[in-house]
Short mmCIF file of C-alpha atoms and ligand atoms in Angstrom, two decimals:
data_model
loop_
_atom_site.label_atom_id
_atom_site.label_comp_id
_atom_site.label_asym_id
_atom_site.label_seq_id
_atom_site.Cartn_x
_atom_site.Cartn_y
_atom_site.Cartn_z
CA UNK A 436 19.97 4.33 -18.64
CA UNK A 437 21.08 6.38 -15.68
CA UNK A 438 19.57 4.90 -12.53
CA UNK A 439 19.83 5.56 -8.81
CA UNK A 440 19.06 3.17 -5.98
CA UNK A 441 18.32 4.68 -2.57
CA UNK A 442 19.12 2.22 0.24
CA UNK A 443 21.88 -0.36 -0.18
CA UNK A 444 20.82 -3.21 2.08
CA UNK A 445 19.96 -6.70 0.83
CA UNK A 446 17.47 -5.35 -1.64
CA UNK A 447 19.16 -2.15 -2.84
CA UNK A 448 22.74 -3.38 -3.10
CA UNK A 449 21.71 -6.40 -5.15
CA UNK A 450 19.40 -4.29 -7.30
CA UNK A 451 22.12 -1.72 -8.00
CA UNK A 452 24.71 -4.35 -8.91
CA UNK A 453 22.23 -6.33 -11.03
CA UNK A 454 21.08 -3.23 -12.94
CA UNK A 455 24.72 -2.32 -13.68
CA UNK A 456 25.32 -5.87 -14.89
CA UNK A 457 22.59 -5.51 -17.52
CA UNK A 458 24.15 -2.35 -18.90
CA UNK A 459 22.77 0.56 -16.86
CA UNK A 460 24.77 3.36 -15.28
CA UNK A 461 23.92 3.04 -11.59
CA UNK A 462 24.59 5.01 -8.44
CA UNK A 463 23.73 3.38 -5.11
CA UNK A 464 23.07 5.72 -2.20
CA UNK A 465 23.00 4.91 1.49
CA UNK A 466 23.32 6.93 4.70
CA UNK A 467 25.67 4.31 6.19
CA UNK A 468 29.23 5.34 5.28
CA UNK A 469 30.67 1.94 6.23
CA UNK A 470 28.26 0.12 3.95
CA UNK A 471 29.02 2.53 1.11
CA UNK A 472 32.79 2.13 1.60
CA UNK A 473 32.50 -1.65 1.55
CA UNK A 474 30.34 -1.70 -1.58
CA UNK A 475 32.55 0.86 -3.32
CA UNK A 476 35.54 -1.43 -2.78
CA UNK A 477 33.68 -4.42 -4.20
CA UNK A 478 32.88 -6.04 -0.85
CA UNK A 479 29.35 -7.19 -0.07
CA UNK A 480 28.43 -6.12 3.49
CA UNK A 481 26.44 -9.36 3.81
CA UNK A 482 26.68 -12.89 2.45
CA UNK A 483 24.95 -13.22 -0.91
CA UNK A 484 26.27 -15.71 -3.46
CA UNK A 485 27.35 -14.03 -6.71
CA UNK A 486 27.01 -10.46 -5.47
CA UNK A 487 30.72 -9.65 -5.11
CA UNK A 488 31.37 -10.79 -8.65
CA UNK A 489 28.74 -8.36 -9.94
CA UNK A 490 30.04 -5.56 -7.73
CA UNK A 491 33.60 -6.03 -8.95
CA UNK A 492 32.54 -6.12 -12.60
CA UNK A 493 30.26 -3.06 -12.29
CA UNK A 494 32.91 -1.04 -10.45
CA UNK A 495 35.67 -2.05 -12.87
CA UNK A 496 33.58 -1.13 -15.90
CA UNK A 497 32.68 2.21 -14.31
CA UNK A 498 28.96 1.53 -14.48
CA UNK A 499 28.44 1.26 -10.74
CA UNK A 500 29.15 3.75 -7.94
CA UNK A 501 28.20 4.02 -4.29
CA UNK A 502 27.97 7.21 -2.26
CA UNK A 503 26.24 8.85 0.69
CA UNK A 504 25.62 11.99 -1.39
CA UNK A 505 22.07 12.21 -2.76
CA UNK A 506 23.24 14.90 -5.23
CA UNK A 507 24.85 12.07 -7.22
CA UNK A 508 21.35 10.78 -8.04
CA UNK A 509 20.51 13.99 -9.89
CA UNK A 510 19.46 13.40 -13.48
CA UNK A 511 18.68 9.67 -13.13
CA UNK A 512 15.82 8.47 -15.32
CA UNK A 513 14.60 6.19 -12.53
CA UNK A 514 15.23 6.48 -8.78
CA UNK A 515 14.57 3.16 -7.05
CA UNK A 516 13.73 3.13 -3.36
CA UNK A 517 15.06 -0.01 -1.70
CA UNK A 518 15.19 1.01 1.97
CA UNK A 519 14.04 -1.23 4.82
CA UNK A 520 10.58 -1.22 6.35
CA UNK A 521 11.19 -3.04 9.64
CA UNK A 522 8.60 -3.86 12.26
CA UNK A 523 7.89 -0.90 14.57
CA UNK A 524 9.15 -1.25 18.11
CA UNK A 525 5.81 -0.29 19.65
CA UNK A 526 3.47 -2.35 17.45
CA UNK A 527 3.38 -4.99 14.73
CA UNK A 528 2.92 -2.37 11.99
CA UNK A 529 5.64 -1.45 9.49
CA UNK A 530 7.99 1.43 10.26
CA UNK A 531 8.07 3.73 7.22
CA UNK A 532 10.66 6.18 8.57
CA UNK A 533 13.28 5.20 5.98
CA UNK A 534 10.83 5.39 3.08
CA UNK A 535 9.81 8.91 4.10
CA UNK A 536 13.45 9.92 4.53
CA UNK A 537 14.23 8.62 1.02
CA UNK A 538 11.35 10.64 -0.43
CA UNK A 539 12.54 13.77 1.45
CA UNK A 540 16.02 13.31 -0.03
CA UNK A 541 14.70 12.66 -3.52
CA UNK A 542 12.46 15.73 -3.43
CA UNK A 543 15.60 17.85 -3.17
CA UNK A 544 17.06 16.60 -6.43
CA UNK A 545 14.39 14.97 -8.56
CA UNK A 546 13.68 16.52 -11.97
CA UNK A 547 10.69 16.86 -14.29
CA UNK A 548 9.63 13.56 -15.89
CA UNK A 549 11.93 11.42 -13.76
CA UNK A 550 10.47 8.28 -12.19
CA UNK A 551 10.54 7.30 -8.54
CA UNK A 552 10.07 3.53 -8.31
CA UNK A 553 9.36 2.16 -4.83
CA UNK A 554 10.59 -1.39 -4.29
CA UNK A 555 10.36 -1.60 -0.51
CA UNK A 556 7.54 -3.68 0.99
CA UNK A 557 4.96 -1.21 2.28
CA UNK A 558 1.44 -1.31 3.73
CA UNK A 559 -1.27 -0.92 1.10
CA UNK A 560 -2.11 2.77 0.70
CA UNK A 561 1.47 4.00 1.13
CA UNK A 562 2.15 4.65 -2.57
CA UNK A 563 -0.99 6.76 -2.95
CA UNK A 564 0.06 8.88 0.03
CA UNK A 565 3.61 9.24 -1.30
CA UNK A 566 2.29 10.22 -4.76
CA UNK A 567 0.46 13.09 -3.04
CA UNK A 568 3.68 14.12 -1.32
CA UNK A 569 5.68 14.30 -4.52
CA UNK A 570 2.97 16.01 -6.58
CA UNK A 571 4.34 19.31 -7.83
CA UNK A 572 7.87 17.92 -8.19
CA UNK A 573 7.27 16.85 -11.79
CA UNK A 574 8.33 13.28 -10.97
CA UNK A 575 6.08 10.23 -11.38
CA UNK A 576 5.78 7.58 -8.69
CA UNK A 577 5.37 3.87 -9.48
CA UNK A 578 5.40 0.87 -7.12
CA UNK A 579 7.52 -2.03 -8.29
CA UNK A 580 7.68 -4.68 -5.52
CA UNK A 581 10.67 -6.96 -5.19
CA UNK A 582 10.28 -10.71 -4.72
CA UNK A 583 13.90 -11.74 -4.30
CA UNK A 584 14.84 -14.56 -1.98
CA UNK A 585 18.00 -14.24 0.08
CA UNK A 586 20.61 -16.66 -1.16
CA UNK A 587 19.21 -16.41 -4.71
CA UNK A 588 18.92 -12.63 -4.80
CA UNK A 589 21.18 -12.05 -7.82
CA UNK A 590 19.38 -14.59 -10.02
CA UNK A 591 15.97 -13.45 -8.77
CA UNK A 592 16.78 -9.83 -9.65
CA UNK A 593 18.17 -10.49 -13.12
CA UNK A 594 15.65 -13.23 -13.98
CA UNK A 595 12.54 -12.55 -11.90
CA UNK A 596 9.54 -14.83 -12.41
CA UNK A 597 7.29 -11.79 -12.79
CA UNK A 598 7.55 -8.01 -12.78
CA UNK A 599 4.77 -5.98 -11.21
CA UNK A 600 4.43 -2.23 -11.67
CA UNK A 601 1.74 -0.21 -9.91
CA UNK A 602 1.12 3.14 -11.61
CA UNK A 603 -1.02 6.19 -10.74
CA UNK A 604 -4.69 6.03 -11.71
CA UNK A 605 -7.48 8.60 -12.02
CA UNK A 606 -11.08 7.41 -11.64
CA UNK A 607 -9.88 3.85 -12.02
CA UNK A 608 -7.99 4.54 -15.28
CA UNK A 609 -4.20 4.51 -15.52
CA UNK A 610 -2.85 7.98 -16.21
CA UNK A 611 -0.78 8.71 -19.32
CA UNK A 612 2.28 9.48 -17.18
CA UNK A 613 1.72 6.16 -15.42
CA UNK A 614 1.55 4.22 -18.69
CA UNK A 615 4.68 5.97 -19.88
CA UNK A 616 6.52 5.20 -16.62
CA UNK A 617 5.56 1.53 -16.95
CA UNK A 618 7.10 1.52 -20.45
CA UNK A 619 10.30 3.10 -19.11
CA UNK A 620 10.53 0.38 -16.45
CA UNK A 621 9.92 -2.25 -19.11
CA UNK A 622 13.08 -1.05 -20.86
CA UNK A 623 15.00 -0.90 -17.57
CA UNK A 624 14.27 -4.63 -17.15
CA UNK A 625 15.09 -5.31 -20.79
CA UNK A 626 16.80 -8.68 -20.27
CA UNK A 627 13.78 -10.11 -18.46
CA UNK A 628 11.09 -8.53 -20.64
CA UNK A 629 12.87 -9.73 -23.80
CA UNK A 630 12.32 -13.27 -22.48
CA UNK A 631 8.57 -12.76 -22.07
CA UNK A 632 8.73 -12.60 -18.29
CA UNK A 633 5.16 -11.77 -17.21
CA UNK A 634 4.95 -7.97 -16.95
CA UNK A 635 1.95 -6.87 -14.95
CA UNK A 636 0.97 -3.21 -14.96
CA UNK A 637 -1.66 -2.35 -12.38
CA UNK A 638 -2.71 0.24 -9.80
CA UNK A 639 -0.81 1.13 -6.63
CA UNK A 640 -2.97 -0.88 -4.20
CA UNK A 641 -2.77 -4.08 -6.24
CA UNK A 642 1.00 -3.79 -6.65
CA UNK A 643 1.47 -3.23 -2.92
CA UNK A 644 -0.85 -6.12 -2.08
CA UNK A 645 0.80 -8.56 -4.53
CA UNK A 646 3.91 -8.48 -2.41
CA UNK A 647 2.30 -8.96 0.99
CA UNK A 648 -0.20 -11.49 -0.37
CA UNK A 649 2.65 -13.59 -1.81
CA UNK A 650 4.50 -13.57 1.50
CA UNK A 651 1.29 -14.27 3.45
CA UNK A 652 0.60 -17.23 1.17
CA UNK A 653 4.10 -18.68 1.60
CA UNK A 654 3.95 -18.23 5.38
CA UNK A 655 0.54 -19.91 5.40
CA UNK A 656 1.85 -22.84 3.41
CA UNK A 657 4.71 -23.38 5.87
CA UNK A 658 2.47 -23.04 8.92
CA UNK A 659 -0.10 -25.35 7.33
CA UNK A 660 2.42 -28.17 7.11
CA UNK A 661 3.70 -27.35 10.58
CA UNK A 662 0.13 -27.62 11.89
CA UNK A 663 0.01 -31.06 10.24
CA UNK A 664 3.28 -31.84 12.02
CA UNK A 665 1.56 -31.07 15.33
CA UNK A 666 -1.20 -33.53 14.46
CA UNK A 667 1.37 -36.08 13.25
CA UNK A 668 3.12 -35.81 16.61
CA UNK A 669 0.06 -37.04 18.52
CA UNK A 670 -0.95 -39.70 15.98
CA UNK A 671 2.36 -41.25 15.03
CA UNK A 672 2.07 -40.09 11.40
CA UNK A 673 5.07 -38.86 9.40
CA UNK A 674 4.65 -35.28 8.14
CA UNK A 675 7.44 -35.68 5.57
CA UNK A 676 5.67 -38.53 3.80
CA UNK A 677 2.41 -36.60 4.15
CA UNK A 678 4.00 -33.55 2.46
CA UNK A 679 5.42 -35.70 -0.33
CA UNK A 680 2.04 -37.29 -0.91
CA UNK A 681 -0.03 -34.10 -0.99
CA UNK A 682 2.75 -32.35 -2.90
CA UNK A 683 2.22 -34.69 -5.85
CA UNK A 684 -1.08 -32.93 -6.39
CA UNK A 685 0.07 -30.16 -8.70
CA UNK A 686 -2.64 -27.85 -7.36
CA UNK A 687 -0.77 -28.04 -4.06
CA UNK A 688 2.90 -28.59 -4.99
CA UNK A 689 5.69 -29.80 -2.70
CA UNK A 690 7.61 -26.51 -2.34
CA UNK A 691 7.27 -24.63 0.96
CA UNK A 692 5.87 -27.75 2.62
CA UNK A 693 9.04 -28.28 4.63
CA UNK A 694 7.93 -28.84 8.23
CA UNK A 695 10.42 -27.99 10.95
CA UNK A 696 11.20 -25.10 13.27
CA UNK A 697 9.39 -22.69 10.97
CA UNK A 698 10.01 -19.50 9.05
CA UNK A 699 12.08 -16.50 10.05
CA UNK A 700 14.17 -13.83 8.38
CA UNK A 701 13.74 -10.18 7.58
CA UNK A 702 10.56 -10.59 5.52
CA UNK A 703 7.93 -13.24 6.20
CA UNK A 704 7.45 -12.67 9.96
CA UNK A 705 7.35 -8.88 9.82
CA UNK A 706 5.34 -8.77 6.59
CA UNK A 707 2.48 -10.94 7.88
CA UNK A 708 2.36 -8.91 11.10
CA UNK A 709 2.33 -5.62 9.20
CA UNK A 710 -0.37 -6.97 6.89
CA UNK A 711 -2.58 -7.94 9.83
CA UNK A 712 -2.00 -4.51 11.41
CA UNK A 713 -2.89 -2.72 8.18
CA UNK A 714 -6.03 -4.82 7.67
CA UNK A 715 -7.14 -3.82 11.14
CA UNK A 716 -6.66 -0.13 10.28
CA UNK A 717 -8.80 -0.72 7.21
CA UNK A 718 -11.59 -2.23 9.33
CA UNK A 719 -10.92 -5.68 7.89
CA UNK A 720 -9.32 -7.37 10.86
CA UNK A 721 -11.28 -10.58 10.32
CA UNK A 722 -10.15 -10.94 6.68
CA UNK A 723 -6.60 -11.82 7.67
CA UNK A 724 -7.18 -12.81 11.30
CA UNK A 725 -5.79 -16.23 10.27
CA UNK A 726 -2.36 -14.63 9.88
CA UNK A 727 -2.12 -14.31 13.66
CA UNK A 728 -2.76 -18.04 13.86
CA UNK A 729 -0.06 -18.59 11.20
CA UNK A 730 2.37 -16.60 13.35
CA UNK A 731 1.38 -18.58 16.49
CA UNK A 732 1.80 -21.97 14.79
CA UNK A 733 5.18 -20.82 13.53
CA UNK A 734 6.42 -19.76 16.96
CA UNK A 735 5.11 -22.95 18.60
CA UNK A 736 7.53 -24.98 16.45
CA UNK A 737 10.46 -23.40 18.24
CA UNK A 738 8.91 -24.45 21.59
CA UNK A 739 8.52 -27.94 20.18
CA UNK A 740 12.18 -28.14 19.17
CA UNK A 741 13.30 -27.02 22.64
CA UNK A 742 10.91 -29.52 24.21
CA UNK A 743 12.27 -32.34 22.01
CA UNK A 744 15.82 -31.58 23.15
CA UNK A 745 14.78 -31.57 26.81
CA UNK A 746 12.89 -34.82 26.36
CA UNK A 747 15.72 -36.48 24.45
CA UNK A 748 18.14 -35.57 27.23
CA UNK A 749 15.93 -37.21 29.85
CA UNK A 750 14.00 -34.20 31.13
CA UNK A 751 16.72 -31.61 31.68
CA UNK A 752 19.37 -29.91 29.58
CA UNK A 753 21.14 -28.43 32.58
CA UNK A 754 24.92 -28.55 32.08
CA UNK A 755 24.51 -30.78 29.02
CA UNK A 756 26.66 -30.10 25.94
CA UNK A 757 24.38 -29.28 23.06
CA UNK A 758 25.76 -28.52 19.60
CA UNK A 759 23.53 -26.37 17.41
CA UNK A 760 24.17 -26.78 13.68
CA UNK A 761 23.11 -23.52 12.07
CA UNK A 762 22.36 -19.97 13.14
CA UNK A 763 21.13 -18.32 9.92
CA UNK A 764 17.37 -18.22 9.31
CA UNK A 765 17.94 -20.36 6.24
CA UNK A 766 20.89 -21.79 4.28
CA UNK A 767 22.91 -19.71 1.77
CA UNK A 768 22.48 -16.66 4.00
CA UNK A 769 24.26 -15.01 6.93
CA UNK A 770 21.03 -13.35 8.00
CA UNK A 771 20.03 -13.98 11.60
CA UNK A 772 17.06 -11.61 11.72
CA UNK A 773 14.20 -13.41 13.47
CA UNK A 774 16.12 -16.65 13.02
CA UNK A 775 14.33 -19.68 14.47
CA UNK A 776 17.74 -21.39 14.65
CA UNK A 777 19.30 -18.78 16.91
CA UNK A 778 16.13 -18.52 18.96
CA UNK A 779 16.21 -22.25 19.74
CA UNK A 780 19.91 -21.99 20.64
CA UNK A 781 19.43 -19.07 23.04
CA UNK A 782 16.43 -20.69 24.69
CA UNK A 783 18.38 -23.89 25.35
CA UNK A 784 21.16 -21.74 26.77
CA UNK A 785 18.57 -20.11 29.02
CA UNK A 786 17.65 -23.56 30.33
CA UNK A 787 21.22 -24.13 31.44
CA UNK A 788 22.70 -26.12 28.55
CA UNK A 789 26.27 -25.50 27.37
CA UNK A 790 25.57 -24.41 23.81
CA UNK A 791 28.06 -24.56 20.97
CA UNK A 792 26.88 -23.01 17.72
CA UNK A 793 28.41 -23.39 14.30
CA UNK A 794 27.32 -22.03 10.92
CA UNK A 795 29.14 -21.67 7.59
CA UNK A 796 28.26 -17.97 7.21
CA UNK A 797 26.34 -16.47 10.12
CA UNK A 798 28.66 -16.78 13.14
CA UNK A 799 29.80 -13.14 13.18
CA UNK A 800 26.25 -11.84 13.00
CA UNK A 801 25.01 -14.35 15.58
CA UNK A 802 27.81 -13.49 18.01
CA UNK A 803 26.86 -9.83 17.84
CA UNK A 804 23.27 -10.43 19.00
CA UNK A 805 23.82 -13.52 21.19
CA UNK A 806 27.31 -13.18 22.66
CA UNK A 807 26.44 -15.52 25.53
CA UNK A 808 26.72 -18.56 23.25
CA UNK A 809 29.94 -20.33 22.30
CA UNK A 810 30.76 -20.20 18.60
CA UNK A 811 33.06 -22.57 16.75
CA UNK A 812 33.89 -22.23 13.06
CA UNK A 813 34.85 -25.81 12.41
CA UNK A 814 31.87 -28.13 12.22
CA UNK A 815 33.66 -31.20 13.55
CA UNK A 816 35.21 -29.25 16.42
CA UNK A 817 31.72 -27.98 17.27
CA UNK A 818 30.33 -31.52 17.37
CA UNK A 819 33.16 -33.03 19.40
CA UNK A 820 31.97 -34.13 22.83
CA UNK A 821 28.32 -33.16 22.32
CA UNK A 822 25.66 -34.91 24.37
CA UNK A 823 23.15 -33.96 21.68
CA UNK A 824 23.33 -32.42 18.22
CA UNK A 825 20.45 -30.38 16.81
CA UNK A 826 20.22 -29.26 13.16
CA UNK A 827 18.37 -25.98 12.86
CA UNK A 828 19.51 -24.63 9.47
CA UNK A 829 19.57 -27.07 6.57
CA UNK A 830 22.98 -26.18 5.12
CA UNK A 831 24.44 -28.85 2.81
CA UNK A 832 27.36 -29.04 5.27
CA UNK A 833 24.98 -30.77 7.72
CA UNK A 834 22.31 -32.21 5.47
CA UNK A 835 24.48 -33.92 2.87
CA UNK A 836 28.12 -33.65 3.89
CA UNK A 837 27.91 -34.78 7.51
CA UNK A 838 28.36 -38.53 7.56
CA UNK A 839 26.50 -40.01 10.57
CA UNK A 840 29.27 -42.59 11.15
CA UNK A 841 31.82 -39.78 11.30
CA UNK A 842 29.55 -37.76 13.63
CA UNK A 843 29.22 -40.85 15.85
CA UNK A 844 33.00 -40.91 16.27
CA UNK A 845 32.99 -37.31 17.56
CA UNK A 846 30.03 -37.03 19.93
CA UNK A 847 29.71 -38.06 23.57
CA UNK A 848 26.02 -38.93 23.25
CA UNK A 849 24.43 -40.30 20.10
CA UNK A 850 21.30 -38.17 20.00
CA UNK A 851 20.33 -36.07 17.01
CA UNK A 852 17.37 -33.70 16.72
CA UNK A 853 16.50 -32.79 13.15
CA UNK A 854 14.83 -29.39 13.42
CA UNK A 855 14.49 -29.14 9.62
CA UNK A 856 13.58 -32.75 8.75
CA UNK A 857 16.56 -32.64 6.43
CA UNK A 858 18.61 -35.64 7.56
CA UNK A 859 18.42 -39.23 6.41
CA UNK A 860 16.81 -40.66 9.54
CA UNK A 861 17.64 -44.24 8.60
CA UNK A 862 21.33 -43.51 8.09
CA UNK A 863 21.57 -41.73 11.44
CA UNK A 864 19.77 -44.56 13.21
CA UNK A 865 22.06 -47.07 11.50
CA UNK A 866 25.03 -45.17 12.95
CA UNK A 867 23.57 -45.72 16.41
CA UNK A 868 21.88 -42.37 16.93
CA UNK A 869 18.53 -41.78 18.57
CA UNK A 870 16.89 -39.66 15.87
CA UNK A 871 14.15 -37.09 16.61
CA UNK A 872 12.43 -35.27 13.74
CA UNK A 873 9.70 -32.62 13.71
CA UNK A 874 6.35 -34.35 13.16
CA UNK A 875 7.99 -37.67 12.41
CA UNK A 876 7.80 -40.78 14.55
C1 UDX B 1521 10.91 -14.41 1.34
C2 UDX B 1521 10.11 -14.65 0.05
O1 UDX B 1521 10.32 -15.98 -0.41
C3 UDX B 1521 10.53 -13.65 -1.00
O2 UDX B 1521 9.78 -13.82 -2.17
C4 UDX B 1521 10.33 -12.26 -0.45
O3 UDX B 1521 10.73 -11.30 -1.39
C5 UDX B 1521 11.10 -12.07 0.85
O4 UDX B 1521 10.73 -13.08 1.78
P1 UDX B 1521 13.36 -15.03 2.18
O5 UDX B 1521 13.08 -14.26 3.42
O6 UDX B 1521 14.68 -14.84 1.51
O7 UDX B 1521 12.28 -14.68 1.06
O8 UDX B 1521 13.20 -16.57 2.56
P2 UDX B 1521 12.38 -17.84 2.06
O9 UDX B 1521 13.22 -18.66 1.18
O10 UDX B 1521 11.03 -17.48 1.60
O11 UDX B 1521 12.26 -18.62 3.44
C6 UDX B 1521 11.61 -18.02 4.56
C7 UDX B 1521 11.67 -18.89 5.78
O12 UDX B 1521 10.80 -20.00 5.63
C8 UDX B 1521 13.04 -19.47 6.12
O13 UDX B 1521 13.26 -19.36 7.51
C9 UDX B 1521 12.93 -20.91 5.70
O14 UDX B 1521 13.78 -21.75 6.45
C10 UDX B 1521 11.46 -21.19 6.01
N1 UDX B 1521 10.90 -22.29 5.24
C11 UDX B 1521 10.86 -22.25 3.88
C12 UDX B 1521 10.35 -23.40 5.90
O15 UDX B 1521 10.35 -23.46 7.15
N2 UDX B 1521 9.81 -24.41 5.18
C13 UDX B 1521 9.78 -24.40 3.82
O16 UDX B 1521 9.27 -25.37 3.24
C14 UDX B 1521 10.32 -23.28 3.15
#
């Protein structure tokens, strides 16, 4: 099928390349010429494992193109919208400027019977309003949220664990055009639907809410275990053992019970804030008031990590050499948006420490937003002479591949703070380090 993807960021670029890889003829459109040029030459403008391989294959086979010209989307059976919906500068609500701009562009070229499929994360009620805006164009709007995780985006797009499609309804019944559009999307995702991937067709509001509810749930799970870490810290309990033990209950599950410096990135923080803001507009502030608490618990973990470093260094970090292992908001990503790792590093710098940051993928991005820090590519060089080492992103390079004995031979002071509870505490202690975890004795 002929498809277009408007917006070629994390979501759109991966979606375009993945759709080409399963046989579609795809044009990706973005207003950023530099991004388009990079993608068109097979280069991913951000770090995402497996993406460049898909780009190269799609470009070589002639099934994938990138352009700034919306005219190139003319005649596509489905136009996906994958633009960003960042947090507004003046409030915690979502900024829908890019979504509206994409609709404006599409209205110039869209044809009778074509489908506009929104993938961006939007406040509930947005799709209904956009459907009004496009009425008269002959196109049908559906909302098809994306659940991809950075670092696993290619696999998540080609093999999603569920597909959700919100279609237009009239008096609570799905319209015929809506049902038809859902069938078209089913054939777009033919590799997944052939494998009986759950395919959920619903109304706009439910589809929009599925996405924010999933992210709110995940954020809640992380903040729940971090709240337990706070209690563990005053009782001498070990939150890691606690998480293992409750995780054995398969109603609870161990995933997303990793206590540490908390969640960040381009999605969870802004999505829970936008959800709370939207609930307030709907007169349902109290229904998700707990999300503000989730946000507060999350941010307190960064304070805790800074406090641990200060404490471990005897009450002051002034002029101490602190090596920060990690800058990305999570491993397998170069994304530093709302990164707890970088936040901890800049705060320690603000307290007068000499900060050296290293990261396998995120240094260039981190340097752009926090140029005051010192960045070193080589992990061992970064560690050399440190009075304290703090792990803030659980890359394998630090978690598995950094031998504590080897680290001991490089540092000036044997103190390690494990901001992600990802190190083998015993091994580090055996190498002579004072080990500090998050919610661990
Ligand atoms: C998230 C959702 O998982 C995804 O479904 C949605 O589409 C977009 O938002 P992503 O932002 O890529 O994806 O990151 P995710 O893997 O969910 O991690 C989010 C943050 O939570 C990271 O900072 C991570 O370090 C942190 N985290 C995760 C924890 O602190 N503890 C955990 O146990 C798990």
